[in-house]
Coordinates of C-alpha atoms and ligand atoms in Angstrom, one line a residue:
X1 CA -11.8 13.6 4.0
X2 CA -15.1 14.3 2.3
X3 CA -15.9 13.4 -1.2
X4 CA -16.0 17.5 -2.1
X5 CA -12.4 16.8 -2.8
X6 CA -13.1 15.8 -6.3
X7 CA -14.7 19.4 -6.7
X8 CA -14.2 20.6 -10.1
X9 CA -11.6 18.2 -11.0
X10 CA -11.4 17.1 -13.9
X11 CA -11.6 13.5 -14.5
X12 CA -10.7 11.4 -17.4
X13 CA -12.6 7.8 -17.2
X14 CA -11.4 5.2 -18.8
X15 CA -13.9 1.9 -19.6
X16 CA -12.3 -1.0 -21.1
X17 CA -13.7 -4.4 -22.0
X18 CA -15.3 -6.4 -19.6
X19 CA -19.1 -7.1 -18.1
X20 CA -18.0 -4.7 -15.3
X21 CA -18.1 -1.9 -18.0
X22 CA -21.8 -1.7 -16.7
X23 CA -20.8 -0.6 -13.5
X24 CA -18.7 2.2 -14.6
X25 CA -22.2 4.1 -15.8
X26 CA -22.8 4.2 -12.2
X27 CA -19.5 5.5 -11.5
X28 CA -19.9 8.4 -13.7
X29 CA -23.0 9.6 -11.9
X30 CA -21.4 9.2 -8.7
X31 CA -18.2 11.0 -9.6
X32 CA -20.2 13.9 -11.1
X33 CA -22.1 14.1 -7.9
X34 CA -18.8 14.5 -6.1
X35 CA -18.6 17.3 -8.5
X36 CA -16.0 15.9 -10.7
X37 CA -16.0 17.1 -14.8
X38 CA -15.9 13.8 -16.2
X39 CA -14.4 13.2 -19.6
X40 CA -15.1 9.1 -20.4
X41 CA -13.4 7.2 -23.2
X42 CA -14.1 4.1 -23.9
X43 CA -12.1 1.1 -25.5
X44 CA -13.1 -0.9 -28.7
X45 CA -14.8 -4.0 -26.7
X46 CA -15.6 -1.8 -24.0
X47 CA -18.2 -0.2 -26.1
X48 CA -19.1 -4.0 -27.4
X49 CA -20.7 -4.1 -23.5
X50 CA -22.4 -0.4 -23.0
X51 CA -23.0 1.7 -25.9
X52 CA -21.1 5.2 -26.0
X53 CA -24.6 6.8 -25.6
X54 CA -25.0 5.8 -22.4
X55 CA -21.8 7.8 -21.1
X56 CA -22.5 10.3 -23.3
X57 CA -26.0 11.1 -21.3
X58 CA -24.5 10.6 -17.9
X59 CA -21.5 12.6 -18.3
X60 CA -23.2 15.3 -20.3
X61 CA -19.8 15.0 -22.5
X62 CA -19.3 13.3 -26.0
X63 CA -17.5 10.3 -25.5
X64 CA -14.6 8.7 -27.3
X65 CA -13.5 5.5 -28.3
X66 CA -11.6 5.7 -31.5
X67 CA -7.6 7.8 -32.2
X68 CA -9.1 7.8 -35.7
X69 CA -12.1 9.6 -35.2
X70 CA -11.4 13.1 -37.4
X71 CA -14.7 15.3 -36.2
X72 CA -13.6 14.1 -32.3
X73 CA -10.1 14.9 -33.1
X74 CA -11.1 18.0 -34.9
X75 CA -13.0 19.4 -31.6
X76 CA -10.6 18.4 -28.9
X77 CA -7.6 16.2 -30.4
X78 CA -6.5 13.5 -28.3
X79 CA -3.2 15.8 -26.9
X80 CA -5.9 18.2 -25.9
X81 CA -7.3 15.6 -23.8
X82 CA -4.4 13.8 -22.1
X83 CA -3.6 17.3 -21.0
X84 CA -7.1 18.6 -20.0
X85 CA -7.3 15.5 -17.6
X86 CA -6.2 16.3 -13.9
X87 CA -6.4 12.7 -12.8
X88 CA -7.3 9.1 -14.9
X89 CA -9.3 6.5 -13.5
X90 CA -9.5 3.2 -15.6
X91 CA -12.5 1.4 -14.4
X92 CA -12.7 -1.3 -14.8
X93 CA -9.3 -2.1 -15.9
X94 CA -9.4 -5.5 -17.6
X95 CA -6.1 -7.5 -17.5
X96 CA -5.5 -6.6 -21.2
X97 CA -5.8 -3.0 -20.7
X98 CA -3.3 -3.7 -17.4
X99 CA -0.8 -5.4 -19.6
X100 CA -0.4 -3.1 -22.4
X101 CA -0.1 0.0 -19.8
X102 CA 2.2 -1.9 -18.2
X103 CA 4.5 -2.3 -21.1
X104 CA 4.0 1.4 -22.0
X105 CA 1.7 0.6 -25.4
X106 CA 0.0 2.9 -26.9
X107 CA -2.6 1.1 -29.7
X108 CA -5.8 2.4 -28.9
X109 CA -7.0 6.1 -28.2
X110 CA -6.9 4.9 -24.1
X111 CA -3.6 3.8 -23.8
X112 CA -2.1 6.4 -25.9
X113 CA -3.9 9.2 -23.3
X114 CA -2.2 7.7 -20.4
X115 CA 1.0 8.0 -22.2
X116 CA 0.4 11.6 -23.3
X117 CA -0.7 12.7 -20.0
X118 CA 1.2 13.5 -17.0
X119 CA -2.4 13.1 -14.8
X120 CA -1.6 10.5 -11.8
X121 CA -3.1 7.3 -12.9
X122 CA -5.5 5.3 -11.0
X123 CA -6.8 2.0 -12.3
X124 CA -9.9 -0.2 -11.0
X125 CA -9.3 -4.0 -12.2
X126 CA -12.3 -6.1 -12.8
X127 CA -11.7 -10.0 -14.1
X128 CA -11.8 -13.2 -13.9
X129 CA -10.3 -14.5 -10.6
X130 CA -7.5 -16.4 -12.3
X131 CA -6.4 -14.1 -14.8
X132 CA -6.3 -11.6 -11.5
X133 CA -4.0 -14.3 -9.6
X134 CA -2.1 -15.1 -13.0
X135 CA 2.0 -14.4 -12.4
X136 CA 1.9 -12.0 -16.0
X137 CA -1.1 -10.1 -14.1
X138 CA 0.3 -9.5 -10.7
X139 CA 4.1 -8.7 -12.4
X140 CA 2.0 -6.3 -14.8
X141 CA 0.7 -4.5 -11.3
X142 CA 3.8 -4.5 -9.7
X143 CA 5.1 -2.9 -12.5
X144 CA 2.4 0.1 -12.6
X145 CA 2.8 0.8 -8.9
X146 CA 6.6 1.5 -8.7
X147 CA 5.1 4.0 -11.3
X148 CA 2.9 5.6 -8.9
X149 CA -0.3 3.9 -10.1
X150 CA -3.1 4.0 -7.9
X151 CA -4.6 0.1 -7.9
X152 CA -8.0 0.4 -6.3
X153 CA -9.4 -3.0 -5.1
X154 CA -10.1 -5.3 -6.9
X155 CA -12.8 -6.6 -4.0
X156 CA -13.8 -10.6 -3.8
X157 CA -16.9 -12.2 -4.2
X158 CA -18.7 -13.9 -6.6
X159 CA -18.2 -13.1 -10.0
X160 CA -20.2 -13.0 -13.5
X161 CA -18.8 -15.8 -14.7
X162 CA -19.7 -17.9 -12.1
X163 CA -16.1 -18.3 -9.9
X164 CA -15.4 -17.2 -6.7
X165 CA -12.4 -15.3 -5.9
X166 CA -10.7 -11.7 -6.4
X167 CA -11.5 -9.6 -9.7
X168 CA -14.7 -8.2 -9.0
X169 CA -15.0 -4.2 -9.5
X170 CA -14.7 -1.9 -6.7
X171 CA -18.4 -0.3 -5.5
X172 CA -18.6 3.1 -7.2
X173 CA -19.2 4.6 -3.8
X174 CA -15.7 3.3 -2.6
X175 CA -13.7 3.9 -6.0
X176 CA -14.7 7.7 -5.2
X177 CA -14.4 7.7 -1.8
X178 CA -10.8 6.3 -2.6
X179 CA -10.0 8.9 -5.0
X180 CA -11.1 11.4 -2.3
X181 CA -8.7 10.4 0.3
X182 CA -6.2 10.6 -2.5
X183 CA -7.3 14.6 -3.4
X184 CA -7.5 15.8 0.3
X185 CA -6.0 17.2 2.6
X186 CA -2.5 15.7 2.9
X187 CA -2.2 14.7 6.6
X188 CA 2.0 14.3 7.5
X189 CA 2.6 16.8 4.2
X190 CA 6.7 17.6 5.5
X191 CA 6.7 14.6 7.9
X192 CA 10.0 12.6 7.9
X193 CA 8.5 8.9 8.4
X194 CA 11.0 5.8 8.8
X195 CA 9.3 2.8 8.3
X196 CA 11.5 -0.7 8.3
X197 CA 10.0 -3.3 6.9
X198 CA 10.3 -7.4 6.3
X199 CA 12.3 -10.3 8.2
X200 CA 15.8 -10.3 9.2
X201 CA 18.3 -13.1 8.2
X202 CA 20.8 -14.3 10.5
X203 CA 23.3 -16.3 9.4
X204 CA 24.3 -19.7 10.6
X205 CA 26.7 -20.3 7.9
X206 CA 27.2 -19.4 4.3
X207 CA 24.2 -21.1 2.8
X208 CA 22.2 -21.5 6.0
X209 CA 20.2 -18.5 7.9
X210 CA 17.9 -18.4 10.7
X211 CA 14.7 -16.2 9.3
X212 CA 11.4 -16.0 10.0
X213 CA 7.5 -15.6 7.8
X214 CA 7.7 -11.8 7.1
X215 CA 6.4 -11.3 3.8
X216 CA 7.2 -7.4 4.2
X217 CA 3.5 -6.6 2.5
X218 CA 2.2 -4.9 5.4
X219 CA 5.3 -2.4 6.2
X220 CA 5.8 -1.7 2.4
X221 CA 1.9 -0.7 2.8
X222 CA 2.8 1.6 5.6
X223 CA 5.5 3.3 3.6
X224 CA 3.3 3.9 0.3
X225 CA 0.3 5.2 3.1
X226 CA 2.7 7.7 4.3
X227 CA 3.9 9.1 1.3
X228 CA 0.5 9.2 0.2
X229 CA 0.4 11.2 2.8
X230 CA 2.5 13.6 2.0
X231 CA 5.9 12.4 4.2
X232 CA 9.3 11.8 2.8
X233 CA 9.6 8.0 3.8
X234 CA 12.3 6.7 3.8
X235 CA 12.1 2.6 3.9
X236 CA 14.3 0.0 5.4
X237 CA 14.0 -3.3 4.5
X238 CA 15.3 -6.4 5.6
X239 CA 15.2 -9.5 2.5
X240 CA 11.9 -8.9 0.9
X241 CA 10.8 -9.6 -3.1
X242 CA 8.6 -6.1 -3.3
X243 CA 8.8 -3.1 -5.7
X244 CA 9.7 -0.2 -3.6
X245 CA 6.5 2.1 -3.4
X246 CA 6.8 5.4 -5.5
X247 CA 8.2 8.3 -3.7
X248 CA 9.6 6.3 -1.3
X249 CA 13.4 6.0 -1.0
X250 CA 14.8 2.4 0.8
X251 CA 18.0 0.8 2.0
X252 CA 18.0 -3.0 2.0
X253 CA 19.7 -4.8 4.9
X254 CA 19.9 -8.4 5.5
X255 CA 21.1 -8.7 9.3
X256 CA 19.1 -7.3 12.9
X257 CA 22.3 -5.5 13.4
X258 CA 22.6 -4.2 10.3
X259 CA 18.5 -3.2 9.9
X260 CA 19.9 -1.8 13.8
X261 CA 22.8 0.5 12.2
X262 CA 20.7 1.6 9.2
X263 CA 17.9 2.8 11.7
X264 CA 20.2 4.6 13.9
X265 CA 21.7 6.2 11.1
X266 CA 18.5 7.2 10.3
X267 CA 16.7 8.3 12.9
X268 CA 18.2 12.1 14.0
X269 CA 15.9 12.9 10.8
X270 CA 13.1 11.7 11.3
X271 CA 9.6 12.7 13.2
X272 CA 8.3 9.3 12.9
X273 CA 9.2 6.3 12.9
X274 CA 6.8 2.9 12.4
X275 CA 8.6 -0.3 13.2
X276 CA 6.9 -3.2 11.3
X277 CA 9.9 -5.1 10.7
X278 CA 9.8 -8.6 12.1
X279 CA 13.3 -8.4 13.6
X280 CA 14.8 -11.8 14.5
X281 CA 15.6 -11.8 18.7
X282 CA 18.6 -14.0 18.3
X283 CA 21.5 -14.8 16.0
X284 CA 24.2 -17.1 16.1
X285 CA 26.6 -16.3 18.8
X286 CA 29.0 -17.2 15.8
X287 CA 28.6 -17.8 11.9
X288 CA 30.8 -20.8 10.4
X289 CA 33.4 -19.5 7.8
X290 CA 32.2 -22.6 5.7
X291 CA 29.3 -24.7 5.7
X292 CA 28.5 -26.7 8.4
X293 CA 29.3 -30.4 7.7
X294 CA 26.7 -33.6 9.1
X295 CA 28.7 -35.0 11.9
X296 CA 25.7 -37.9 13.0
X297 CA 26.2 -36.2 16.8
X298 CA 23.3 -33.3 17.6
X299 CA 23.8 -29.8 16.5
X300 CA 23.3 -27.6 18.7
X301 CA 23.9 -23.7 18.4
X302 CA 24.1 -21.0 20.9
X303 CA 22.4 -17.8 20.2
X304 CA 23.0 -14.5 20.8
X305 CA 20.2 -11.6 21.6
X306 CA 19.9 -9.1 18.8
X307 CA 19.3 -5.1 20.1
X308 CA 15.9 -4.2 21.1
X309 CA 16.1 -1.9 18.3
X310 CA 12.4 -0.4 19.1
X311 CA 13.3 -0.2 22.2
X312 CA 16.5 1.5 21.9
X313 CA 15.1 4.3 20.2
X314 CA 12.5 4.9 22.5
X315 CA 15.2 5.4 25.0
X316 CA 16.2 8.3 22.7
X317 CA 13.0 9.8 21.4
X318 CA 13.1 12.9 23.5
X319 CA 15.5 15.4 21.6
X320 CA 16.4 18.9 22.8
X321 CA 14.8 21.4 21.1
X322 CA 12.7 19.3 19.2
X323 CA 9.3 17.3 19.5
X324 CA 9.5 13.8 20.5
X325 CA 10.0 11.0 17.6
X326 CA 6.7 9.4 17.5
X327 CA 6.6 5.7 18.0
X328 CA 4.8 2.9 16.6
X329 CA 5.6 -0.8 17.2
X330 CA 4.1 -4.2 16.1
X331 CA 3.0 -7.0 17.9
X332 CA 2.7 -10.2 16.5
X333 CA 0.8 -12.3 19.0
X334 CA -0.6 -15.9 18.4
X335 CA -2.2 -15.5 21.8
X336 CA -3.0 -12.9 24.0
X337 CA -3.6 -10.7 21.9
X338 CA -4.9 -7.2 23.6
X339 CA -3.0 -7.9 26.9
X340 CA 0.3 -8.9 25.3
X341 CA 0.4 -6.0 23.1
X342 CA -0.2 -3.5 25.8
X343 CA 2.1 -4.9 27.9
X344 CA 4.6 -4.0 25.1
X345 CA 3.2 -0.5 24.1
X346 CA 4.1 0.5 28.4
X347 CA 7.1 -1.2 28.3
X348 CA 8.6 -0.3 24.9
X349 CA 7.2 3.3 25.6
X350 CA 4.9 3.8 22.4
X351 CA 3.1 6.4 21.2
X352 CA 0.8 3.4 19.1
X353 CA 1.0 -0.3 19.0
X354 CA 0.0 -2.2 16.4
X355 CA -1.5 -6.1 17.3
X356 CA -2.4 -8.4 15.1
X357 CA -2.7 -12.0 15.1
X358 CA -0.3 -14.5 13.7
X359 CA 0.0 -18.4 12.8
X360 CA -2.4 -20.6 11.3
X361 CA -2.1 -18.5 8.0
X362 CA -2.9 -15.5 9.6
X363 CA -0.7 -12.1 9.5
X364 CA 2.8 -12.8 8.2
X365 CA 2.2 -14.2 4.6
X366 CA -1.0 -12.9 3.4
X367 CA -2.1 -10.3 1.5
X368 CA -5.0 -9.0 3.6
X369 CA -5.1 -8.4 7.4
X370 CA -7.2 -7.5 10.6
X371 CA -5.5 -5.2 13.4
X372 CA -6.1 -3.7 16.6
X373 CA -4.7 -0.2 17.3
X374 CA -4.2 0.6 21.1
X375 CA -2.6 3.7 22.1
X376 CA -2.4 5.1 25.8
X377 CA -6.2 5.3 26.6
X378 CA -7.3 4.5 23.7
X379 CA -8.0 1.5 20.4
X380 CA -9.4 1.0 17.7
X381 CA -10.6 -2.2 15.6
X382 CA -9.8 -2.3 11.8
X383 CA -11.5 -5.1 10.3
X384 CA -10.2 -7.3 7.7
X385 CA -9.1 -5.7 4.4
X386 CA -5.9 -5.7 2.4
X387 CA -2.7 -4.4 3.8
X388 CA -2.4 -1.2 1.9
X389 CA -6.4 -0.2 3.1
X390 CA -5.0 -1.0 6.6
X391 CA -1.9 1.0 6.0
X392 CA -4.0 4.1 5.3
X393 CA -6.6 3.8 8.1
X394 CA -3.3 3.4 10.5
X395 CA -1.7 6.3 8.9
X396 CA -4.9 8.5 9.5
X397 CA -4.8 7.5 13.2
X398 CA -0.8 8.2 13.3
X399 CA -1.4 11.5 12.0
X400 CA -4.8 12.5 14.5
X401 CA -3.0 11.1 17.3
X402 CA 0.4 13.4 16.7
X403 CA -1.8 16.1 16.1
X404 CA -3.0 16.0 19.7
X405 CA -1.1 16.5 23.1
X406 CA -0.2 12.9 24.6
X407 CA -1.8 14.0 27.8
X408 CA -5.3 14.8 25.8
X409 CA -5.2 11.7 23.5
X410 CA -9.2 10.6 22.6
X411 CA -10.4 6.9 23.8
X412 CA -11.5 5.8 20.2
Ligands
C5P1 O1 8.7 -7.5 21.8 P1 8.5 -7.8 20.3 O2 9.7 -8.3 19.6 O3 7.2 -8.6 20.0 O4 8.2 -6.3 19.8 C1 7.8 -6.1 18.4 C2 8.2 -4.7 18.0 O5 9.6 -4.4 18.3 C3 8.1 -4.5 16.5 O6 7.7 -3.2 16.2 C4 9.5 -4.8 16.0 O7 9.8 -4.1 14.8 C5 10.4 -4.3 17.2 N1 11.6 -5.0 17.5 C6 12.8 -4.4 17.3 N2 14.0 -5.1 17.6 C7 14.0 -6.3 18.0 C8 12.7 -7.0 18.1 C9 11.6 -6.3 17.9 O8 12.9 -3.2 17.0 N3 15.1 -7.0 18.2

């Protein structure tokens, strides 16, 4: 994916208020030497940081800032420009600007563009690393991305105000490398990908269940990587609190066996399918009609082995008349990591296993990750980064690797 993806697009950039709005003059230079026609508009307290004049000279464009401004308005009115824009980046994005696109406002010449236009919406937030972990700010997100919004970064670091944390603005290198990979070549464009996702509950009794740390993040990242990638996903999901990415469609299930009929069901349609689910190995050999009473004697319960659902479909992923389902598993490994997943990748019959380490806060909960692909012949390292970048470096792999004969697969 090379950065000549951005050719000729046309770009609307978006500045709003906050002492990252330096950094977006940088951006604008590198976007135009992607090639990109770049329109900026600036908020109110946006242009309280950098002056219009700046953009103005770096985008060779007159900038905006203002609905009310008639001589703009007269040259290209605002409708104009929502519809001349084939994509929208909002860099930074300051947890203002994030709200009142969230809520659908539209009270200043930028918001009211991202409502007229029907340009897919990227956004770049920049703040202060609390406002970024506030529960209004991360709601606000979630909100934007069921919409299809692009959220680029934020990175960590230190930031201007002296805190450490989240909320510093992307690099202008890697916000246009990210909105590259997004204008590229589409690498599963077709591709039926089933992806399941999360924990699975098993019931003891009716208030009790045996579950286990699955947060879901990282499978609900593999499902927006592939439709990004131009695959219908379709998303099964055992008890997890996440929006469903956009484009994607979901079942939820509660149970292994029922995560085990869903998938089943599912599987004659599908080319492939990426099993990050955290699927509980045991239930209750029987769940109490009521709930269980203290008795003062030890409890004990007998468990039952849930299907090897992985496992059964690799039994089946040789069809008649059609190419093999290609498989990818997870391993979850507190120790052991490279050995123990291989071991799994022969035995389960992969086409791509997928290790990473778990326990002592690692894996399960968080929101960023560090994994280790291994294929027949072949891994790869992906360093630590947040679960969607991991998503797409996985998907890119997924996609070489299916594109090449399993006899012929590269060592990388
Ligand atoms: O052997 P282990 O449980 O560690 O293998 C993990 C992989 O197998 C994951 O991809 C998981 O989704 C899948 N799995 C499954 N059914 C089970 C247990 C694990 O599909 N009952």
């Amino acid at each position: 994916m090379t950065e000549s993806a951005l050719a000729n697009l046309r770009v609307l950039l978006g500045v709003s208020g906050g002492i990252a709005a330096y950094k977006a003059a940088e951006l604008t230079r590198r976007l135009r030497d992607a090639g990109a026609d770049v329109r900026v508009v600036l908020t109110e307290n946006a242009a309280r940081f950098v002056t219009p004049l700046t953009f103005q000279a770096l985008s060779g464009q007159a900038v905006r800032t203002s609905l009310w401004d008639e001589a703009a308005e007269a040259a290209m009115g605002h409708i104009e420009l929502a519809r001349w824009a084939q994509r929208i980046v909002i860099a930074p994005a300051s947890a203002d600007v994030i709200a009142r696109l969230a809520h659908g406002r539209a009270d200043d010449l930028l918001t009211t563009l991202c409502l007229a236009s029907a340009a897919p919406l990227a956004i770049a937030p920049a703040m202060n690393q609390q406002m970024w972990a506030h529960a209004a700010t991360q709601a606000n997100l979630d909100l934007l991305r069921t919409r299809g919004v692009d959220v680029l970064g934020p990175a960590s670091g230190s930031q201007a105000c002296g805190d450490v944390g989240a909320g510093r603005l992307l690099e202008a290198d890697a916000i246009v490398a990210e909105l590259a990979t997004r204008h590229g070549p589409k690498l599963l464009d077709g591709a039926r990908v089933l992806v399941s996702a999360g924990p699975t509950y098993e019931d003891i009794d009716p208030v009790r269940f045996i579950g286990n740390r699955s947060s879901g993040r990282m499978g609900f990242a593999v499902a927006q990587a592939a439709a990004e990638q131009g695959a219908q996903v379709h998303l099964i999901a055992g008890p997890a609190h996440l929006p469903t990415p956009a484009g994607v469609t979901r079942c939820d299930v509660r149970s292994a066996r029922e995560m085990h009929a869903a998938i089943m069901q599912q599987i004659p349609q599908c080319d492939i399918f990426i099993s990050a689910a955290a699927v509980g190995d045991y239930r209750p050999g029987e769940v109490a009609a009521h709930k269980l009473k203290k008795t003062g004697a030890t409890l004990r319960l007998v468990l039952t082995e849930n299907p090897d659902i992985l496992a059964e479909v690799a039994a089946h992923k040789t069809r008649p008349g059609k190419p093999d389902i290609f498989l990818v598993g997870f391993a979850a490994e507190t120790q052991n990591l490279e050995t123990g997943a291989r071991a799994k990748l022969e035995r389960k019959k992969l086409d791509l296993i997928v290790a990473n380490r778990v326990g002592d806060g690692a894996g399960f909960d968080a929101t960023d990750n560090e994994l280790l692909l291994l294929w027949p012949g072949g891994k790869e390292h992906l360093p630590r980064a947040d679960k969607l970048a991991l998503a797409r470096s996985l998907l890119v792999r997924i996609a070489g690797l299916r594109a090449q004969p399993a006899g012929r697969r590269s060592k990388r």
